[in-house]
Amino acid sequence: MNRFSIISLGCSKNLVDSEKYIKDLQSNGFILVPENASEDIVVINTCSFIKNAVEETEENIIDLISRKEKKDIKYIVVLGCYPARFTTDEIKNRFAAVDLWLSIKEAGNIGKVLKNILLKEKPVVKDVKDSPLVKVTPFYYSYLKISEGCNNRCSYCVIPQIRGDYTSRSLNDIMTEAEMKVADGVKELILVAEDTTVWGQDFYGKPSLSVLLDKLSDLSLDWIRIMYAYPSRVDDALIDIVKSKDNICNYIDMPLQHISDSVLKGMNRYYNKNDILVLLSKLRNNIPDIAFRTSLIAGFPGETGKDFNELINFVRKTQIDQLGCFAYSDEKGADSFCFEGKVSSSTALKRIESVMKIQYARLKKMNKKMSGKTVRILYEGAGVARTQYQAPEIDNCVIIENPENLMAGEFYQAEIVGLDGYDLVAVV
């Protein structure tokens, strides 16, 4: 009755939470098994950031209810963002077969809760202080969540309602976890949060990600990668630390969302077009080879043809190394839900297509310039590798032509010899 599997939906931050839930369950005597492996309990860690995420969550719940009706599983436990966003009565009435709904706060003690409520057993917690880390990523890289919640209050976003206000993890807490990961064989540490760049504001009085990076860079890590940077908080101290430390990747994920001043104002973003242009120039001047990843939103309420043309011109003229463009999602509870000037989904999709067509053409040109160069790669297996300029799962990759004697998780020098679509092709 104590065998469980876990389904983790959504972003890498959710994946970090899932690792912690697994460890807590195991410390309470539960046994992790693969999904569809005669488990008694299925735990689903959900996402509900936008409509598509809500639909994916609900589809998974419906599938699990079907499995329960067939007696493949005994219990369904739903936790994370979905039960945090919607009222208990609303979701309980719709999915009565779910045995337990846990808020984000309650999920922190999931093992104890499951013992008490589902199994009616007295919790007997094992000592896990020296137990191995739980990781659901390959052994050589790991996500490190450095904070919880968000204070930015972007008008289109419901994360503050779901996750609460911003709270930084302490330096000691982060370093302890990072040291454990290094001891466990992690070579690449990927920093994640709703906003990594505001880390330390709540106890240092100012954003202090550079302080954390300085400490982390002393560890035996090959790569440290920054994700979810907020543009107006990418300051000189942060740029200097990335520039000066060899094991901090020349890579920054910095969602801009748009470039038009009127759209940025409507989104309640704390910067304007000129701020972005100055920042990108400063980044390139200080770190010429820095890889810049960003995300954009098309179809925000009030986005005019002029606003979109401004965005198109920005994408055309700016070196964006990795780009994702998404349609605005009208979320109940977000300020923008009440905005006038809604853009049709068909128009938003056409705008996305225009943006990505330009980006793909640029990416091919940038990749062609890599031909003949020798780069350091992290081999991931199955003939696939990455450079420091590529994050796992979301960016393009390097295809290795001669992988026969390579070991996953090891670094090699490789020569770029060609292209395969948007990926690089290399020989070790």
XYZ file of C-alpha atoms in Angstrom:
428
model
C 0.000 0.000 0.000
C 3.059 2.292 0.078
C 4.273 2.117 -3.525
C 3.957 5.452 -5.346
C 4.766 7.101 -8.653
C 4.919 10.811 -9.360
C 3.944 12.913 -12.372
C 5.618 16.322 -12.534
C 4.003 18.879 -14.847
C 5.121 22.368 -15.808
C 8.453 24.085 -15.424
C 11.830 23.164 -13.949
C 10.843 24.858 -10.689
C 8.082 22.284 -10.304
C 10.620 19.576 -11.023
C 12.694 20.768 -8.064
C 9.607 20.588 -5.853
C 8.886 17.071 -7.080
C 12.367 15.944 -6.061
C 11.708 17.223 -2.548
C 8.322 15.498 -2.392
C 9.921 12.212 -3.446
C 12.547 12.501 -0.727
C 9.945 13.298 1.939
C 7.786 10.364 0.878
C 10.739 8.013 0.897
C 11.727 9.198 4.359
C 8.259 8.169 5.522
C 8.592 4.662 4.164
C 6.992 5.072 0.751
C 8.629 3.320 -2.208
C 9.078 5.138 -5.517
C 8.287 3.072 -8.620
C 7.911 4.032 -12.280
C 4.484 5.113 -13.472
C 2.267 2.180 -14.469
C 4.355 -0.209 -12.367
C 1.620 -1.507 -10.039
C 1.843 1.512 -7.786
C -0.739 2.086 -5.061
C -0.580 5.881 -5.103
C -0.022 8.369 -7.912
C 1.094 11.851 -6.900
C 0.677 14.559 -9.520
C 2.520 17.844 -9.065
C 0.530 20.297 -11.150
C 0.873 23.535 -13.087
C -1.866 26.107 -13.642
C 0.035 29.167 -14.844
C -1.919 29.476 -18.098
C -4.909 27.861 -19.788
C -2.834 25.212 -21.587
C -1.221 24.168 -18.313
C -4.618 23.912 -16.613
C -5.902 21.749 -19.473
C -2.864 19.460 -19.284
C -3.351 19.085 -15.528
C -7.028 18.243 -15.900
C -6.339 15.737 -18.681
C -3.843 13.971 -16.414
C -6.313 13.901 -13.516
C -9.007 12.425 -15.775
C -6.559 9.733 -16.954
C -5.713 8.864 -13.347
C -9.392 8.639 -12.401
C -9.838 6.196 -15.278
C -6.973 4.099 -13.938
C -8.509 4.184 -10.465
C -11.876 3.040 -11.807
C -10.092 0.081 -13.410
C -8.460 -0.612 -10.012
C -4.969 -0.065 -11.443
C -4.290 2.377 -8.600
C -5.860 2.971 -5.196
C -5.193 6.621 -4.442
C -4.804 9.879 -6.390
C -3.021 12.796 -4.739
C -3.061 16.173 -6.492
C -0.815 18.967 -5.271
C 0.968 22.133 -6.380
C -0.272 25.076 -8.399
C -3.633 23.697 -9.539
C -5.187 23.229 -6.067
C -3.511 26.478 -5.002
C -5.243 28.426 -7.764
C -8.767 27.005 -7.641
C -11.168 26.758 -4.718
C -11.422 23.466 -2.882
C -15.150 23.072 -3.514
C -14.727 23.809 -7.207
C -12.141 21.095 -7.833
C -13.540 18.571 -5.358
C -16.940 18.663 -7.012
C -15.454 18.242 -10.461
C -12.984 15.493 -9.557
C -14.628 13.648 -6.679
C -12.470 10.554 -7.224
C -9.303 12.395 -6.180
C -8.428 11.238 -2.681
C -6.331 14.152 -1.518
C -5.749 17.764 -2.558
C -2.687 19.460 -1.084
C -1.758 23.124 -1.205
C 1.853 24.058 -1.875
C 2.394 24.626 1.845
C 0.765 21.330 2.866
C 2.769 19.426 0.255
C 5.955 20.238 2.144
C 4.983 17.483 4.616
C 3.487 15.134 2.050
C 4.834 11.941 3.598
C 3.334 12.661 7.000
C 0.041 13.834 5.488
C -0.341 10.702 3.361
C 0.390 8.467 6.330
C -2.137 10.261 8.529
C -4.978 10.951 6.143
C -4.827 8.296 3.426
C -3.331 5.274 5.122
C -4.424 6.086 8.682
C -0.950 5.146 9.883
C 1.272 6.833 12.440
C 4.220 8.475 10.665
C 7.630 7.013 11.493
C 10.135 9.320 9.850
C 13.576 7.994 9.006
C 16.673 10.095 9.562
C 17.368 11.529 6.108
C 19.997 14.107 6.983
C 22.708 12.044 5.325
C 20.513 10.299 2.781
C 21.343 10.641 -0.931
C 19.785 13.394 -2.969
C 16.715 12.644 -5.001
C 17.133 13.730 -8.619
C 14.861 13.250 -11.592
C 17.316 14.850 -14.021
C 20.429 13.081 -15.381
C 23.192 12.785 -12.776
C 25.410 15.450 -14.308
C 23.063 18.457 -14.137
C 20.566 19.699 -11.587
C 18.180 22.576 -11.026
C 18.641 24.645 -7.857
C 15.658 26.734 -6.778
C 16.915 29.769 -4.886
C 13.620 31.378 -3.872
C 9.864 31.002 -3.815
C 7.064 33.339 -4.891
C 7.139 36.637 -6.758
C 6.626 40.352 -6.084
C 6.765 41.625 -9.663
C 2.981 41.670 -10.198
C 3.020 41.490 -13.984
C -0.528 42.231 -15.108
C -0.890 38.987 -17.103
C 0.413 36.669 -14.377
C -1.309 34.771 -11.554
C 1.833 33.293 -9.990
C 1.816 35.662 -6.974
C -1.708 34.456 -6.151
C -0.551 30.850 -6.457
C 2.941 30.972 -4.984
C 2.752 34.006 -2.718
C 5.213 36.821 -2.142
C 8.905 36.522 -2.904
C 11.030 34.774 -0.280
C 14.732 34.119 -0.793
C 16.298 30.938 0.496
C 19.192 31.655 2.833
C 22.744 31.578 1.517
C 23.643 28.763 3.904
C 20.654 26.681 2.854
C 21.433 27.094 -0.838
C 25.135 26.358 -0.374
C 24.413 23.233 1.651
C 22.199 21.862 -1.101
C 24.663 22.875 -3.810
C 27.521 21.126 -1.997
C 25.420 17.967 -1.704
C 24.709 18.082 -5.416
C 28.400 18.476 -6.257
C 29.267 15.566 -3.962
C 26.623 13.542 -5.816
C 28.339 14.145 -9.162
C 26.517 17.208 -10.488
C 28.637 19.186 -12.946
C 26.102 21.759 -14.136
C 23.951 23.735 -11.702
C 21.001 25.621 -13.157
C 19.598 28.423 -10.980
C 15.822 28.806 -11.143
C 13.174 30.930 -9.427
C 10.256 33.077 -10.495
C 12.893 35.845 -10.566
C 16.480 34.803 -9.835
C 17.862 38.345 -9.998
C 15.945 39.625 -6.961
C 17.545 37.004 -4.702
C 18.717 38.485 -1.393
C 16.517 41.594 -1.536
C 14.586 40.459 1.542
C 17.625 40.070 3.788
C 20.420 42.127 2.193
C 18.169 45.084 1.326
C 19.059 44.894 -2.367
C 19.152 42.240 -5.099
C 22.324 40.228 -4.515
C 22.481 37.365 -7.001
C 26.115 38.273 -7.663
C 26.943 37.455 -4.015
C 25.386 34.008 -4.360
C 27.100 33.357 -7.684
C 30.467 34.309 -6.195
C 30.016 31.661 -3.488
C 28.715 29.000 -5.861
C 31.591 29.567 -8.272
C 34.020 28.326 -5.579
C 32.470 24.863 -5.772
C 33.787 22.166 -8.106
C 31.219 22.888 -10.792
C 31.943 23.070 -14.508
C 28.907 25.152 -15.391
C 26.576 27.445 -13.443
C 23.633 28.673 -15.504
C 21.303 31.635 -14.808
C 17.631 31.294 -15.717
C 14.639 33.627 -15.183
C 16.562 36.907 -14.875
C 14.471 40.093 -14.674
C 15.912 42.731 -17.064
C 15.917 45.752 -14.760
C 17.813 43.780 -12.088
C 20.671 42.661 -14.317
C 23.162 45.109 -12.835
C 26.884 45.760 -13.200
C 27.748 43.468 -10.289
C 25.942 40.567 -11.941
C 27.555 41.207 -15.327
C 31.004 41.462 -13.704
C 30.671 38.157 -11.845
C 29.557 36.311 -14.990
C 32.450 37.866 -16.892
C 35.070 37.061 -14.250
C 34.187 33.459 -13.332
C 35.120 30.706 -15.758
C 32.520 28.266 -14.464
C 29.562 30.666 -14.787
C 28.162 30.112 -18.262
C 28.208 33.001 -20.694
C 24.448 32.557 -20.935
C 21.470 34.408 -19.541
C 17.792 33.591 -19.742
C 16.034 36.954 -19.486
C 12.332 37.044 -20.470
C 11.573 40.440 -22.049
C 7.923 39.695 -22.992
C 7.809 42.659 -25.406
C 9.698 45.723 -26.596
C 6.939 48.291 -27.199
C 6.782 50.822 -24.358
C 2.992 50.925 -24.380
C 2.720 47.126 -24.166
C 5.395 46.920 -21.462
C 3.504 49.519 -19.461
C 0.288 47.525 -19.812
C 2.142 44.419 -18.660
C 3.437 46.302 -15.610
C 7.029 45.490 -16.472
C 9.549 47.728 -14.728
C 11.546 48.830 -17.779
C 11.153 50.324 -21.248
C 12.604 49.769 -24.707
C 15.586 52.022 -24.161
C 16.456 50.226 -20.916
C 16.553 46.939 -22.837
C 18.690 48.293 -25.677
C 21.193 49.782 -23.221
C 21.335 46.555 -21.197
C 21.843 44.307 -24.215
C 24.601 46.581 -25.494
C 26.289 46.475 -22.085
C 26.050 42.673 -21.966
C 27.576 42.288 -25.442
C 30.322 44.830 -24.752
C 31.348 43.093 -21.525
C 30.762 39.472 -22.571
C 30.904 39.376 -26.391
C 30.028 35.684 -26.678
C 27.157 35.700 -24.188
C 24.146 33.656 -25.283
C 20.929 35.574 -24.747
C 17.707 33.588 -24.342
C 14.370 35.348 -24.016
C 10.628 34.824 -24.301
C 8.058 37.104 -25.897
C 4.276 37.391 -25.668
C 2.201 38.106 -28.777
C -1.389 39.298 -28.629
C -1.371 41.103 -25.290
C -4.542 43.216 -24.882
C -4.114 46.496 -26.729
C -1.151 45.289 -28.817
C -1.569 47.213 -32.076
C -0.069 46.520 -35.464
C 2.440 49.278 -34.727
C 3.422 47.642 -31.434
C 3.898 44.315 -33.162
C 5.963 45.823 -35.985
C 8.200 47.307 -33.314
C 8.625 43.829 -31.854
C 9.333 42.321 -35.271
C 12.003 44.935 -35.985
C 13.584 44.277 -32.610
C 13.806 40.539 -33.287
C 15.177 41.209 -36.772
C 17.926 43.565 -35.559
C 18.875 41.955 -32.242
C 21.069 38.915 -31.742
C 18.757 36.638 -29.785
C 20.445 33.270 -29.464
C 17.451 31.347 -28.136
C 13.846 32.543 -28.361
C 10.391 31.384 -27.397
C 7.300 33.325 -28.465
C 3.926 32.559 -26.919
C 0.355 33.709 -27.336
C -1.107 35.823 -24.553
C -3.253 33.683 -22.265
C -6.252 35.481 -20.756
C -6.208 34.301 -17.141
C -9.014 34.967 -14.701
C -7.503 36.596 -11.629
C -4.807 38.440 -13.592
C -5.220 42.220 -13.934
C -5.086 41.987 -17.727
C -8.169 39.750 -17.721
C -10.217 42.958 -17.414
C -8.286 44.918 -20.056
C -9.974 46.101 -23.219
C -8.597 45.634 -26.712
C -8.317 41.845 -26.666
C -6.456 40.420 -29.652
C -7.948 37.359 -31.349
C -6.136 34.065 -30.929
C -5.804 33.709 -34.703
C -4.055 37.091 -34.911
C -1.773 36.196 -32.009
C -0.797 32.904 -33.665
C -0.028 34.648 -36.961
C 2.165 37.106 -35.080
C 4.016 34.260 -33.380
C 4.605 32.630 -36.750
C 6.065 35.883 -38.097
C 8.388 36.278 -35.103
C 9.663 32.703 -35.217
C 10.181 32.746 -38.984
C 12.584 35.661 -38.539
C 14.259 34.009 -35.550
C 14.781 30.688 -37.315
C 16.370 32.409 -40.309
C 18.691 34.313 -37.965
C 19.534 31.171 -36.002
C 20.608 29.376 -39.169
C 22.895 32.281 -40.067
C 24.406 32.335 -36.559
C 24.952 28.578 -36.634
C 26.692 28.731 -40.027
C 29.263 31.072 -38.481
C 30.110 28.306 -35.994
C 31.372 25.981 -38.736
C 35.017 24.996 -38.201
C 35.124 26.194 -34.602
C 36.144 23.967 -31.713
C 33.853 24.075 -28.696
C 33.637 22.400 -25.322
C 30.616 20.126 -25.129
C 28.806 18.217 -22.401
C 27.828 14.863 -23.872
C 24.322 13.725 -22.901
C 24.101 10.381 -24.635
C 22.349 9.121 -27.786
C 24.596 11.286 -29.958
C 23.431 14.554 -28.380
C 25.508 17.204 -26.594
C 25.330 20.816 -25.449
C 27.700 23.781 -25.228
C 27.628 26.329 -22.425
C 25.395 28.392 -24.711
C 22.562 25.842 -24.621
C 20.317 24.945 -21.688
C 18.880 21.436 -21.405
C 15.419 20.621 -22.721
C 14.590 24.074 -24.129
C 17.424 25.056 -26.493
C 18.840 23.559 -29.663
C 21.707 21.099 -29.299
C 24.884 19.664 -30.838
C 24.588 16.379 -32.732
C 27.746 14.287 -32.471
C 28.667 12.264 -35.569
C 31.091 9.922 -33.796
C 29.609 9.202 -30.338
C 30.719 5.554 -30.074
C 33.303 5.963 -27.316
C 31.773 8.934 -25.510
C 30.354 8.762 -21.986
C 27.226 10.668 -20.926
C 27.994 13.369 -18.404
C 31.560 13.923 -19.605
C 33.054 16.992 -21.297
C 34.854 16.854 -24.656
C 36.302 19.157 -27.279
C 34.363 19.000 -30.546
C 34.685 20.627 -33.968
C 31.544 22.033 -35.564
C 31.296 20.538 -39.052
C 27.772 21.357 -40.173
C 24.095 21.915 -39.442
C 21.069 19.702 -39.046
C 18.042 21.966 -39.119
C 18.602 24.346 -36.194
C 21.087 22.061 -34.436
C 24.846 22.045 -34.811
C 26.693 18.950 -36.028
C 30.117 18.188 -34.590
C 32.932 15.638 -34.468
C 34.856 14.874 -31.275
